[in-house]
Short mmCIF file of C-alpha atoms in Angstrom, two decimals:
data_model
loop_
_atom_site.label_atom_id
_atom_site.label_comp_id
_atom_site.label_asym_id
_atom_site.label_seq_id
_atom_site.Cartn_x
_atom_site.Cartn_y
_atom_site.Cartn_z
CA MET A 544 18.81 0.73 -44.04
CA SER A 545 16.35 -0.11 -41.20
CA GLN A 546 16.24 -3.73 -40.29
CA SER A 547 13.65 -5.02 -37.72
CA THR A 548 12.41 -7.87 -36.49
CA GLY A 549 10.10 -10.64 -37.78
CA PRO A 550 9.66 -12.95 -40.94
CA ALA A 551 11.87 -11.37 -43.81
CA VAL A 552 10.24 -10.12 -46.66
CA PRO A 553 11.77 -10.75 -49.04
CA ALA A 554 14.52 -12.50 -47.46
CA ASP A 555 17.77 -10.95 -47.44
CA PRO A 556 16.43 -8.07 -49.70
CA PRO A 557 18.98 -6.51 -51.79
CA GLU A 558 19.72 -2.43 -51.37
CA PRO A 559 17.41 -0.98 -54.12
CA PRO A 560 19.35 0.26 -56.93
CA GLU A 561 18.79 3.85 -58.06
CA PRO A 562 16.59 4.32 -61.25
CA PRO A 563 18.29 5.25 -64.00
CA GLY A 564 17.45 8.78 -65.02
CA GLY A 565 14.73 9.43 -66.85
CA GLN A 566 13.37 5.59 -67.15
CA ASP A 567 9.91 5.44 -66.78
CA PRO A 568 9.03 5.16 -62.95
CA GLY A 569 6.69 2.01 -63.67
CA ALA A 570 9.71 0.20 -65.00
CA PRO A 571 10.82 -3.18 -63.49
CA HIS A 572 13.65 -3.69 -61.06
CA PRO A 573 14.26 -6.68 -58.04
CA ALA A 574 12.80 -4.85 -55.19
CA VAL A 575 9.61 -2.91 -56.93
CA ASP A 576 8.73 -6.79 -58.62
CA ALA A 577 9.21 -8.61 -55.52
CA ILE A 578 6.95 -5.91 -53.47
CA ALA A 579 4.29 -5.88 -56.44
CA ALA A 580 4.07 -9.65 -56.70
CA GLY A 581 3.53 -10.13 -52.80
CA TYR A 582 0.20 -7.75 -53.36
CA ALA A 583 -0.90 -9.59 -56.54
CA PHE A 584 -3.67 -11.43 -55.19
CA THR A 585 -6.03 -13.80 -57.16
CA GLY A 586 -9.93 -13.77 -55.28
CA PRO A 587 -11.32 -10.39 -54.41
CA ALA A 588 -9.35 -7.36 -52.53
CA LEU A 589 -9.54 -3.63 -51.73
CA ASP A 590 -7.63 -1.30 -53.40
CA LEU A 591 -5.97 0.67 -51.35
CA GLY A 592 -3.31 2.70 -53.79
CA ALA A 593 -0.22 2.29 -55.58
CA LEU A 594 3.38 1.82 -54.31
CA LEU A 595 5.65 4.57 -53.71
CA TRP A 596 9.99 3.94 -54.50
CA ASP A 597 12.42 6.51 -54.47
CA GLY A 598 9.71 9.16 -53.72
CA LYS A 599 7.47 8.03 -57.17
CA CYS A 600 4.36 6.79 -57.78
CA LEU A 601 4.08 3.86 -59.84
CA PRO A 602 0.33 3.33 -60.97
CA GLY A 603 1.04 -0.14 -62.59
CA ARG A 604 2.07 -1.33 -58.82
CA GLN A 605 -1.33 -1.38 -57.17
CA ILE A 606 -1.36 -2.11 -53.16
CA ARG A 607 -4.61 -4.19 -51.74
CA ILE A 608 -5.62 -5.89 -48.99
CA PRO A 609 -7.28 -9.48 -49.54
CA LEU A 610 -11.29 -9.18 -48.71
CA SER A 611 -11.20 -12.51 -46.89
CA MET A 612 -8.16 -11.62 -44.54
CA LEU A 613 -10.47 -8.10 -43.57
CA ASN A 614 -11.41 -10.71 -40.71
CA ARG A 615 -7.50 -11.24 -39.23
CA HIS A 616 -7.70 -7.26 -37.62
CA GLY A 617 -5.37 -4.49 -38.42
CA LEU A 618 -4.22 -1.49 -37.44
CA VAL A 619 -4.53 2.00 -38.83
CA ALA A 620 -1.53 4.36 -37.46
CA GLY A 621 -0.18 7.99 -37.80
CA ALA A 622 0.30 11.66 -36.56
CA THR A 623 -3.11 13.86 -36.14
CA GLY A 624 -3.41 15.17 -39.75
CA THR A 625 -1.91 12.46 -41.74
CA GLY A 626 -5.07 11.24 -43.30
CA LYS A 627 -6.46 8.06 -40.86
CA THR A 628 -9.82 9.11 -41.25
CA LYS A 629 -9.77 9.33 -45.03
CA THR A 630 -8.07 6.06 -44.96
CA LEU A 631 -11.11 4.53 -42.87
CA GLN A 632 -13.59 6.33 -45.74
CA LEU A 633 -12.00 4.78 -48.10
CA ILE A 634 -11.41 0.85 -46.92
CA ALA A 635 -15.76 1.69 -45.64
CA GLU A 636 -16.44 2.43 -48.92
CA GLN A 637 -15.17 -0.31 -51.13
CA LEU A 638 -16.26 -3.43 -47.85
CA SER A 639 -19.39 -1.38 -48.77
CA ALA A 640 -19.31 -1.97 -52.06
CA ASN A 641 -18.35 -5.60 -51.74
CA GLY A 642 -21.69 -6.22 -49.75
CA VAL A 643 -19.79 -5.98 -46.41
CA PRO A 644 -21.29 -4.00 -43.17
CA VAL A 645 -18.92 -1.33 -41.93
CA PHE A 646 -19.11 0.51 -38.41
CA LEU A 647 -17.18 3.51 -37.98
CA ALA A 648 -17.16 5.72 -34.66
CA ASP A 649 -17.37 9.40 -35.70
CA ILE A 650 -15.10 10.98 -33.20
CA LYS A 651 -15.14 14.75 -34.88
CA GLY A 652 -18.22 14.50 -37.01
CA ASP A 653 -16.09 14.58 -40.17
CA VAL A 654 -17.37 10.93 -41.69
CA SER A 655 -20.92 11.43 -41.95
CA GLY A 656 -20.39 12.44 -45.51
CA ILE A 657 -19.69 8.78 -46.47
CA SER A 658 -23.70 8.61 -47.63
CA VAL A 659 -23.20 11.24 -50.26
CA PRO A 660 -20.96 11.39 -53.35
CA GLY A 661 -18.06 13.58 -53.29
CA ALA A 662 -16.70 16.38 -55.30
CA ALA A 663 -14.58 16.38 -58.09
CA ASN A 664 -12.08 18.67 -58.13
CA GLU A 665 -8.88 19.61 -59.53
CA ARG A 666 -7.00 17.33 -56.11
CA THR A 667 -9.30 14.09 -56.68
CA ALA A 668 -8.71 13.95 -60.12
CA ALA A 669 -4.72 14.53 -59.40
CA ARG A 670 -4.76 12.33 -57.12
CA ALA A 671 -7.21 9.53 -58.84
CA GLY A 672 -4.41 10.06 -62.13
CA GLU A 673 -1.63 9.48 -59.87
CA VAL A 674 -2.83 5.73 -58.51
CA ALA A 675 -4.37 4.46 -62.04
CA GLN A 676 -7.96 5.14 -59.79
CA GLU A 677 -11.56 5.32 -61.98
CA TRP A 678 -12.75 8.16 -59.64
CA GLU A 679 -16.67 8.69 -59.84
CA ALA A 680 -18.58 10.23 -57.21
CA THR A 681 -20.50 7.82 -54.88
CA GLY A 682 -22.66 7.85 -51.94
CA TYR A 683 -23.36 4.54 -49.98
CA PRO A 684 -25.71 3.04 -47.86
CA ALA A 685 -25.74 4.78 -44.04
CA GLU A 686 -26.65 4.62 -40.66
CA PHE A 687 -26.24 7.19 -38.17
CA TYR A 688 -26.43 6.30 -34.45
CA SER A 689 -25.94 8.29 -30.77
CA LEU A 690 -25.24 7.72 -27.50
CA GLY A 691 -27.97 7.64 -25.65
CA GLY A 692 -29.86 10.30 -28.03
CA ILE A 693 -27.00 12.99 -27.38
CA GLY A 694 -26.42 14.39 -30.43
CA PRO A 695 -27.60 13.44 -33.92
CA GLY A 696 -28.47 10.16 -34.43
CA ILE A 697 -30.83 6.81 -33.53
CA PRO A 698 -30.33 6.67 -29.56
CA VAL A 699 -28.00 3.25 -28.66
CA ARG A 700 -28.42 2.45 -25.51
CA ALA A 701 -27.12 -0.29 -23.05
CA THR A 702 -28.74 -1.87 -19.69
CA VAL A 703 -26.30 -2.06 -16.82
CA THR A 704 -26.68 -5.84 -17.00
CA ALA A 705 -25.50 -6.07 -20.25
CA PHE A 706 -22.91 -3.65 -20.07
CA GLY A 707 -21.18 -5.74 -16.98
CA PRO A 708 -19.14 -5.57 -14.24
CA VAL A 709 -15.68 -5.38 -16.29
CA LEU A 710 -16.73 -2.78 -18.32
CA MET A 711 -18.47 -0.54 -16.08
CA SER A 712 -15.37 -0.86 -13.92
CA LYS A 713 -13.21 0.87 -16.58
CA VAL A 714 -15.92 3.70 -17.30
CA LEU A 715 -15.88 4.04 -13.25
CA GLN A 716 -12.03 4.36 -12.82
CA LEU A 717 -12.21 1.33 -10.12
CA ASN A 718 -9.29 -0.38 -8.83
CA GLN A 719 -8.83 -4.19 -8.64
CA THR A 720 -10.67 -4.50 -5.46
CA GLN A 721 -13.32 -2.52 -6.03
CA GLU A 722 -13.87 -3.81 -9.34
CA GLN A 723 -14.34 -7.40 -7.38
CA SER A 724 -16.97 -5.73 -5.17
CA LEU A 725 -18.59 -4.59 -7.88
CA GLY A 726 -18.60 -7.95 -9.64
CA LEU A 727 -20.04 -9.30 -6.54
CA ILE A 728 -23.11 -6.75 -6.60
CA PHE A 729 -23.61 -7.59 -9.91
CA HIS A 730 -23.71 -10.83 -9.03
CA TYR A 731 -25.95 -10.80 -5.87
CA ALA A 732 -28.44 -8.86 -8.23
CA ASP A 733 -28.62 -12.12 -11.23
CA SER A 734 -29.72 -14.38 -8.43
CA LYS A 735 -32.25 -12.15 -6.98
CA GLY A 736 -33.71 -11.51 -10.33
CA LEU A 737 -33.31 -7.58 -9.70
CA GLU A 738 -32.63 -6.33 -12.93
CA LEU A 739 -29.95 -3.17 -13.31
CA ILE A 740 -31.76 -1.58 -16.39
CA ASP A 741 -30.19 2.04 -15.47
CA LEU A 742 -28.10 3.38 -13.20
CA LYS A 743 -30.36 4.16 -10.53
CA ASP A 744 -30.76 0.60 -10.12
CA LEU A 745 -27.42 -0.10 -9.65
CA ARG A 746 -27.30 2.75 -6.59
CA ALA A 747 -30.03 0.87 -5.35
CA VAL A 748 -28.61 -2.26 -4.94
CA VAL A 749 -25.33 -1.11 -3.56
CA ALA A 750 -27.57 1.25 -0.65
CA PHE A 751 -29.46 -2.07 0.07
CA LEU A 752 -26.72 -4.35 0.38
CA VAL A 753 -25.04 -1.79 3.23
CA SER A 754 -28.24 -1.39 4.77
CA ASP A 755 -29.37 -3.49 7.89
CA LYS A 756 -31.56 -5.56 5.98
CA GLY A 757 -29.04 -5.83 3.32
CA LYS A 758 -25.72 -6.86 5.03
CA PRO A 759 -26.67 -10.31 5.76
CA GLU A 760 -27.09 -10.87 1.96
CA LEU A 761 -23.43 -11.20 1.24
CA LYS A 762 -22.05 -12.30 3.92
CA GLY A 763 -22.19 -15.85 2.29
CA ILE A 764 -19.62 -15.03 -0.81
CA GLY A 765 -17.37 -12.12 0.76
CA GLY A 766 -19.94 -9.13 2.26
CA LEU A 767 -19.28 -5.55 0.73
CA SER A 768 -17.55 -2.84 3.10
CA THR A 769 -19.10 0.16 3.88
CA VAL A 770 -16.27 2.00 2.22
CA THR A 771 -16.42 0.50 -1.00
CA ALA A 772 -20.07 0.66 -1.37
CA GLY A 773 -19.21 4.73 -1.00
CA VAL A 774 -16.50 4.61 -3.43
CA ILE A 775 -19.15 2.99 -6.25
CA LEU A 776 -21.90 5.40 -4.73
CA ARG A 777 -19.95 8.21 -5.80
CA ALA A 778 -18.38 7.17 -8.94
CA LEU A 779 -21.83 6.99 -10.12
CA THR A 780 -22.74 9.84 -9.13
CA ALA A 781 -19.76 11.94 -10.76
CA PHE A 782 -20.75 9.21 -13.80
CA GLU A 783 -24.72 10.86 -13.56
CA GLN A 784 -23.43 14.54 -13.49
CA GLN A 785 -21.26 13.86 -16.90
CA GLY A 786 -24.85 12.84 -18.27
CA ALA A 787 -23.96 9.63 -17.74
CA ALA A 788 -26.94 8.37 -17.13
CA GLU A 789 -28.31 8.30 -21.15
CA PHE A 790 -26.48 5.38 -22.24
CA PHE A 791 -28.34 3.13 -20.11
CA GLY A 792 -31.69 1.83 -20.50
CA GLU A 793 -34.38 0.36 -22.21
CA PRO A 794 -34.73 0.09 -25.82
CA GLU A 795 -31.64 -1.86 -25.42
CA PHE A 796 -30.20 -1.49 -28.78
CA ASP A 797 -29.35 -4.75 -30.54
CA THR A 798 -25.98 -5.00 -32.10
CA SER A 799 -27.19 -7.53 -34.90
CA GLU A 800 -28.33 -4.20 -37.06
CA LEU A 801 -25.18 -3.46 -38.14
CA LEU A 802 -25.09 -6.75 -39.78
CA ARG A 803 -27.61 -5.12 -42.29
CA THR A 804 -27.19 -4.89 -45.94
CA ALA A 805 -29.36 -2.51 -48.30
CA ALA A 806 -31.56 -3.27 -50.79
CA ASP A 807 -28.41 -2.92 -53.44
CA GLY A 808 -26.59 -5.71 -51.97
CA ARG A 809 -24.45 -3.24 -50.84
CA GLY A 810 -23.23 -3.32 -46.69
CA VAL A 811 -25.03 -0.93 -44.38
CA VAL A 812 -22.12 1.53 -43.22
CA SER A 813 -23.01 2.41 -38.88
CA VAL A 814 -21.69 5.91 -38.36
CA LEU A 815 -21.50 6.30 -34.27
CA GLU A 816 -22.31 10.50 -34.28
CA LEU A 817 -19.89 11.29 -31.28
CA PRO A 818 -19.17 14.99 -31.35
CA ALA A 819 -21.39 15.79 -28.43
CA VAL A 820 -19.67 13.45 -26.25
CA GLN A 821 -15.81 13.50 -27.50
CA ASP A 822 -15.53 15.52 -24.18
CA LYS A 823 -15.59 11.85 -22.49
CA PRO A 824 -13.57 9.51 -24.17
CA GLN A 825 -13.73 7.01 -21.83
CA LEU A 826 -17.64 6.57 -21.81
CA PHE A 827 -17.68 6.46 -25.65
CA SER A 828 -14.32 4.49 -25.92
CA THR A 829 -15.66 1.74 -23.30
CA PHE A 830 -19.12 1.68 -25.41
CA LEU A 831 -17.55 0.96 -28.30
CA MET A 832 -15.57 -2.05 -26.83
CA TRP A 833 -19.44 -2.73 -25.32
CA LEU A 834 -20.55 -2.66 -29.11
CA LEU A 835 -18.36 -5.60 -29.60
CA ALA A 836 -18.36 -7.78 -26.77
CA ASP A 837 -21.83 -7.83 -27.08
CA LEU A 838 -21.48 -8.84 -30.94
CA TYR A 839 -19.04 -11.51 -29.74
CA GLY A 840 -21.77 -12.96 -27.51
CA GLY A 841 -24.81 -13.22 -29.55
CA LEU A 842 -22.50 -14.47 -32.77
CA PRO A 843 -22.28 -18.21 -33.76
CA GLU A 844 -19.11 -19.38 -35.38
CA VAL A 845 -18.59 -19.37 -38.53
CA GLY A 846 -14.71 -19.96 -39.18
CA ASP A 847 -13.19 -18.50 -42.49
CA LEU A 848 -15.30 -17.03 -44.73
CA GLU A 849 -14.64 -15.35 -48.08
CA ARG A 850 -15.31 -11.95 -46.83
CA PRO A 851 -16.02 -11.00 -43.40
CA LYS A 852 -19.70 -9.73 -41.45
CA LEU A 853 -18.44 -6.89 -40.38
CA VAL A 854 -15.57 -4.79 -40.09
CA PHE A 855 -15.25 -2.68 -36.68
CA PHE A 856 -13.10 0.52 -36.72
CA PHE A 857 -12.12 1.21 -33.33
CA ASP A 858 -10.90 5.27 -33.31
CA GLU A 859 -9.13 6.51 -30.47
CA ALA A 860 -8.09 3.18 -29.98
CA HIS A 861 -5.79 4.56 -27.08
CA LEU A 862 -8.10 6.11 -25.09
CA LEU A 863 -9.61 2.29 -24.56
CA PHE A 864 -6.69 1.30 -22.95
CA ASN A 865 -5.64 4.21 -20.72
CA GLY A 866 -5.82 3.38 -17.50
CA ALA A 867 -7.41 -0.24 -17.74
CA SER A 868 -7.02 -2.94 -15.16
CA LYS A 869 -6.08 -6.35 -15.53
CA ALA A 870 -9.01 -7.65 -16.54
CA PHE A 871 -10.29 -5.17 -18.45
CA LEU A 872 -6.91 -5.42 -21.18
CA GLU A 873 -7.61 -9.65 -21.11
CA SER A 874 -11.43 -9.38 -21.76
CA ILE A 875 -9.86 -7.35 -24.79
CA THR A 876 -7.64 -9.87 -25.63
CA GLN A 877 -10.24 -12.51 -25.76
CA THR A 878 -12.51 -10.54 -27.55
CA VAL A 879 -10.12 -10.06 -30.44
CA ARG A 880 -8.59 -13.34 -31.06
CA LEU A 881 -11.79 -15.06 -30.22
CA ILE A 882 -14.20 -12.54 -32.59
CA ARG A 883 -12.22 -13.60 -35.94
CA SER A 884 -14.42 -16.89 -35.83
CA LYS A 885 -17.38 -14.91 -35.28
CA GLY A 886 -16.57 -13.37 -38.97
CA ILE A 887 -16.26 -9.92 -37.69
CA GLY A 888 -12.94 -8.00 -38.25
CA VAL A 889 -11.67 -5.22 -35.56
CA PHE A 890 -9.28 -2.52 -36.63
CA PHE A 891 -7.91 -0.27 -34.45
CA VAL A 892 -7.19 3.44 -34.93
CA THR A 893 -4.83 5.61 -32.72
CA GLN A 894 -1.57 7.56 -33.06
CA THR A 895 1.24 4.82 -32.53
CA PRO A 896 1.43 1.30 -32.65
CA LYS A 897 2.91 1.55 -29.27
CA ASP A 898 -0.61 3.04 -27.86
CA VAL A 899 -1.79 -1.10 -28.21
CA PRO A 900 -0.76 -3.66 -25.63
CA ALA A 901 1.40 -6.13 -27.51
CA ASP A 902 -0.76 -8.97 -26.46
CA VAL A 903 -3.28 -7.27 -29.05
CA LEU A 904 -0.75 -5.78 -31.16
CA ALA A 905 0.17 -9.53 -32.13
CA GLN A 906 -3.25 -10.38 -33.31
CA LEU A 907 -3.39 -7.11 -35.58
CA GLY A 908 -2.43 -8.42 -39.04
CA ASN A 909 -3.14 -5.97 -41.73
CA ARG A 910 -1.25 -2.47 -41.20
CA VAL A 911 -1.54 1.12 -42.78
CA GLN A 912 1.15 3.55 -41.00
CA HIS A 913 0.82 7.12 -41.75
CA ALA A 914 3.34 9.43 -41.36
CA LEU A 915 4.98 9.80 -37.37
CA ARG A 916 6.96 12.97 -36.25
CA ALA A 917 10.19 12.87 -34.54
CA PHE A 918 10.17 16.42 -33.02
CA THR A 919 10.71 15.34 -29.48
CA PRO A 920 12.68 12.62 -28.28
CA ASP A 921 9.69 10.90 -27.34
CA ASP A 922 8.75 11.06 -30.90
CA ALA A 923 12.12 9.36 -31.73
CA LYS A 924 11.76 6.87 -29.44
CA ALA A 925 8.00 5.95 -30.84
CA LEU A 926 9.54 5.82 -33.80
CA LYS A 927 12.27 3.54 -33.51
CA ALA A 928 9.49 1.44 -31.74
CA THR A 929 7.08 0.99 -34.53
CA VAL A 930 9.91 0.38 -37.14
CA LYS A 931 10.19 -2.69 -35.05
CA THR A 932 6.87 -4.26 -35.16
CA PHE A 933 7.19 -4.66 -39.23
CA PRO A 934 8.68 -6.99 -41.08
CA ASN A 935 12.16 -6.82 -42.33
CA SER A 936 12.18 -3.86 -45.36
CA PRO A 937 14.03 -2.91 -48.37
CA TYR A 938 12.78 0.78 -47.05
CA ASP A 939 14.48 2.93 -44.91
CA LEU A 940 11.14 3.21 -42.52
CA GLU A 941 12.72 5.75 -39.63
CA GLU A 942 13.35 7.91 -42.95
CA THR A 943 10.26 7.17 -44.82
CA LEU A 944 8.00 7.21 -42.57
CA THR A 945 8.97 10.94 -41.45
CA GLY A 946 8.84 11.34 -44.76
CA LEU A 947 5.35 10.19 -45.97
CA GLY A 948 3.21 13.30 -47.31
CA THR A 949 -1.08 13.45 -46.39
CA GLY A 950 -2.66 10.76 -47.89
CA GLU A 951 0.34 8.19 -47.60
CA ALA A 952 1.34 5.34 -45.81
CA VAL A 953 3.36 2.39 -45.27
CA VAL A 954 1.71 -0.76 -45.75
CA THR A 955 1.83 -4.54 -45.08
CA VAL A 956 -0.83 -6.70 -44.67
CA LEU A 957 -2.00 -11.18 -45.09
CA SER A 958 -1.65 -12.58 -48.06
CA GLU A 959 -4.49 -15.08 -48.99
CA ASN A 960 -2.59 -17.58 -47.63
CA GLY A 961 -1.71 -15.84 -44.09
CA ALA A 962 1.95 -14.59 -44.39
CA PRO A 963 3.00 -11.02 -44.38
CA THR A 964 3.11 -9.19 -47.59
CA PRO A 965 6.45 -7.22 -47.90
CA VAL A 966 6.57 -3.78 -46.95
CA ALA A 967 5.06 -1.09 -49.58
CA ALA A 968 5.28 2.54 -49.14
CA THR A 969 1.94 3.84 -50.68
CA ARG A 970 -0.11 6.74 -52.53
CA LEU A 971 -3.40 6.10 -51.27
CA ARG A 972 -6.55 6.39 -53.31
CA ALA A 973 -9.02 9.31 -52.98
CA PRO A 974 -12.95 8.46 -51.09
CA GLN A 975 -15.66 9.02 -53.64
CA SER A 976 -17.71 9.74 -50.98
CA LEU A 977 -17.96 13.43 -49.84
CA MET A 978 -14.88 13.89 -47.61
CA GLY A 979 -16.57 16.01 -44.62
CA PRO A 980 -19.70 16.43 -43.02
CA VAL A 981 -23.18 16.85 -44.40
CA ASP A 982 -25.13 19.61 -43.17
CA ALA A 983 -26.92 19.08 -40.12
CA GLU A 984 -30.48 19.33 -41.62
CA ALA A 985 -29.62 16.59 -44.02
CA LEU A 986 -27.99 14.39 -41.18
CA GLU A 987 -31.64 15.22 -39.30
CA ARG A 988 -33.49 13.92 -41.68
CA ALA A 989 -32.10 11.09 -42.77
CA VAL A 990 -31.91 9.95 -38.70
CA LYS A 991 -35.45 10.49 -38.79
CA SER A 992 -36.69 8.75 -41.78
CA SER A 993 -34.60 5.87 -40.63
CA LEU A 994 -37.00 2.39 -39.84
CA LEU A 995 -34.90 1.97 -37.21
CA TYR A 996 -35.62 5.36 -35.35
CA SER A 997 -39.33 4.55 -34.18
CA ARG A 998 -37.87 1.68 -32.40
CA TYR A 999 -35.12 3.35 -30.18
CA ALA A 1000 -35.86 6.91 -30.24
CA GLU A 1001 -38.44 6.93 -27.33
CA PRO A 1002 -36.59 5.50 -23.53
CA VAL A 1003 -38.89 3.23 -21.76
CA ASP A 1004 -38.79 2.86 -17.56
CA ARG A 1005 -40.20 -0.57 -16.49
CA GLU A 1006 -40.04 -2.20 -13.43
CA SER A 1007 -36.51 -3.44 -12.24
CA ALA A 1008 -34.03 -3.02 -8.99
CA TYR A 1009 -34.83 0.57 -8.01
CA GLU A 1010 -38.25 -0.51 -8.22
CA LYS A 1011 -38.59 -3.61 -6.28
CA ILE A 1012 -36.73 -2.33 -3.72
CA THR A 1013 -37.76 0.63 -3.60
CA ALA A 1014 -41.53 -1.24 -3.44
CA GLU A 1015 -40.07 -3.76 -0.49
CA GLN A 1016 -39.17 -0.91 1.62
CA ALA A 1017 -41.66 1.52 0.81
CA ALA A 1018 -43.71 -2.19 2.14
CA ALA A 1019 -41.32 -2.85 5.47
CA GLU A 1020 -41.31 0.33 6.43
CA ALA A 1021 -45.37 0.53 6.41
CA GLU A 1022 -45.54 -2.63 8.19
CA ALA A 1023 -42.89 -1.30 10.42
CA GLU A 1024 -45.64 1.71 10.81
CA ALA A 1025 -48.28 -0.33 11.44
CA ALA A 1026 -46.47 -2.75 14.08
CA ALA A 1027 -45.59 0.16 15.89
CA ALA A 1028 -48.99 1.96 15.87
CA ALA A 1029 -50.28 -1.47 16.90
CA ALA A 1030 -47.85 -1.78 19.84
CA GLU A 1031 -48.82 2.00 20.67
CA ALA A 1032 -52.35 1.63 21.11
CA ASP A 1033 -51.77 -1.49 23.04
CA LYS A 1034 -49.36 0.19 25.41
CA GLN A 1035 -51.79 2.61 25.49
CA ALA A 1036 -55.03 0.83 26.37
CA LYS A 1037 -53.05 -1.32 29.16
CA GLU A 1038 -51.77 1.73 30.65
CA ALA A 1039 -55.47 3.14 30.75
CA ALA A 1040 -56.99 -0.29 32.20
CA LYS A 1041 -54.08 -0.07 34.73
CA ALA A 1042 -54.85 3.56 35.61
CA ALA A 1043 -58.63 2.73 36.33
CA ARG A 1044 -58.34 0.25 38.95
CA SER A 1045 -55.39 2.59 40.74
CA ALA A 1046 -57.80 4.77 40.62
CA PRO A 1047 -59.27 6.50 44.15
CA LYS A 1048 -63.15 6.17 44.36
CA PRO A 1049 -64.91 9.61 43.85
CA GLU A 1050 -67.00 11.18 46.65
CA PRO A 1051 -71.07 10.46 46.69
CA SER A 1052 -73.43 13.62 45.52
CA LEU A 1053 -75.73 15.44 47.64
CA ALA A 1054 -78.85 13.74 46.16
CA GLU A 1055 -76.39 9.94 46.68
CA GLN A 1056 -75.91 10.42 50.52
CA VAL A 1057 -79.30 11.68 51.47
CA VAL A 1058 -80.49 8.59 49.19
CA GLY A 1059 -78.16 6.16 51.30
CA SER A 1060 -78.75 7.50 54.95
CA GLY A 1061 -80.35 5.53 57.72
CA LEU A 1062 -83.27 8.38 58.22
CA PHE A 1063 -83.93 8.18 54.37
CA ARG A 1064 -84.23 4.18 53.99
CA SER A 1065 -86.84 4.13 57.39
CA LEU A 1066 -88.79 6.86 55.88
CA ALA A 1067 -88.87 5.08 52.46
CA ARG A 1068 -90.17 2.02 54.46
CA SER A 1069 -92.99 3.34 56.40
CA ILE A 1070 -94.47 5.31 52.71
CA GLY A 1071 -94.20 2.24 51.22
CA THR A 1072 -96.18 0.34 53.74
CA GLN A 1073 -98.81 3.18 53.71
CA LEU A 1074 -98.68 3.16 49.64
CA GLY A 1075 -99.32 -0.46 49.56
CA ARG A 1076 -102.44 -0.30 52.14
CA GLU A 1077 -103.55 2.37 49.69
CA ILE A 1078 -102.94 0.13 47.03
CA SER A 1079 -104.23 -2.82 48.61
CA ARG A 1080 -107.58 -0.93 48.57
CA SER A 1081 -107.78 0.17 45.88
CA ILE A 1082 -107.66 -2.86 43.94
CA PHE A 1083 -109.73 -5.04 46.31
CA GLY A 1084 -112.20 -3.21 46.92
CA THR A 1085 -112.81 -3.70 49.98
CA ALA A 1086 -111.66 -1.55 53.17
CA ARG A 1087 -110.63 -3.18 56.49
CA ARG A 1088 -112.99 -1.60 59.45
CA ARG A 1089 -110.80 -0.89 62.07
CA ARG A 1090 -111.25 -2.82 66.03
#
């Protein structure tokens, strides 16, 4: 029997007796009754499936999660192909039916079927019969989103300012020193009213702060080295070349859209379609964290509710934590710890619990662990580590976890009073919506018929940091050019005046030489005297006689 750390549930459990041959699989015995009693909740709860014991399914022993405990967060883990996605779909359906909105990240594109009724077949009928499920094909109200409009879905965008330096550093893969410098850049932009809406805004501010004019701006608060600025600018360039520029801009997505209910009172299931960007895991995992952080920042404190305001499923969670800085991990831990009081439940979905940091894992009260494989020494080590994260159990968990079939899991949740329930191997119910993607045309129609499509479809590029800095630089350059032109004109005028003063006088012309000669002046006087006489006579009418 495998034991693990944690509270004993039940204390000092007895070895499970072998069921007598031919006995009704639902026949009571101590271990089964103790487990089943741990899931006999009085308030609203989600039905996961039926208890498995000694390889047999016991439809009379139902395994459930109290609706009021969904904001205590959870983990859905398991190897590839063990049924994690169908578990998400099953939980999302029941949350929606109870009026709770849901957010799902659809990495592979196979969750869109939640919007249409499922197809009845022998497999679903058999599973429903095994777990005492009244299966009825049902579709659920859904909205489909995409990051920046890449792929089908209503575009979800964020501004660089809203994204913040910590998340941006994570997605740019900056080290701690570079992250601190980026925080300084954001601080400067905020203090100067330079809105960072898209990536070109951020690039413009970085380039300005290492220019001759911009360097003095940060001297009082630490400065920005040219080397660090170069790293950030290169990272931004590489990021844009991956197509990331589409994800930043306006209109910015209002995360309160995720909290809506349909006209019939059911919660809307928001599906973020990610197949078109599944080759950019750092980006979409960080973007999911932004959605969660933005929800946290915008919601009031509500304490414990009878049902959560939203349950957020964080798929491929290991991608979020790979290579994360200390500041980033602290931000995640704080968000997960505090967002519970805002009425938000978060489920991380990954392959093994060791993918999630211990500080985060400690806050996940609900666990659905699908099968694990132990083909390699690393697999065996991960299996032992996973077993240690469960409370004491009458099951041999190492054997149980490696022997689970598809659609089966080991479950432990928080009871209505907040205590862990006994560990229960469970055969899970079948989702009632389509277990697979809807066709592309139907998805496109659903997107474009949404009331939100016209609100977010077209990007808007208004004046922000890039335009302001560019305008200031253009004005400064024009002013400098005008001053230089004026200085050059003044210089040329002074040089012309100086040249005029120092130039030799020109040689007089022949006419000027003749006019200026003494003979010419004497002759002019003589002629002038004779003409004067003639004029005088003519005027006065008299003539002088000669003596």
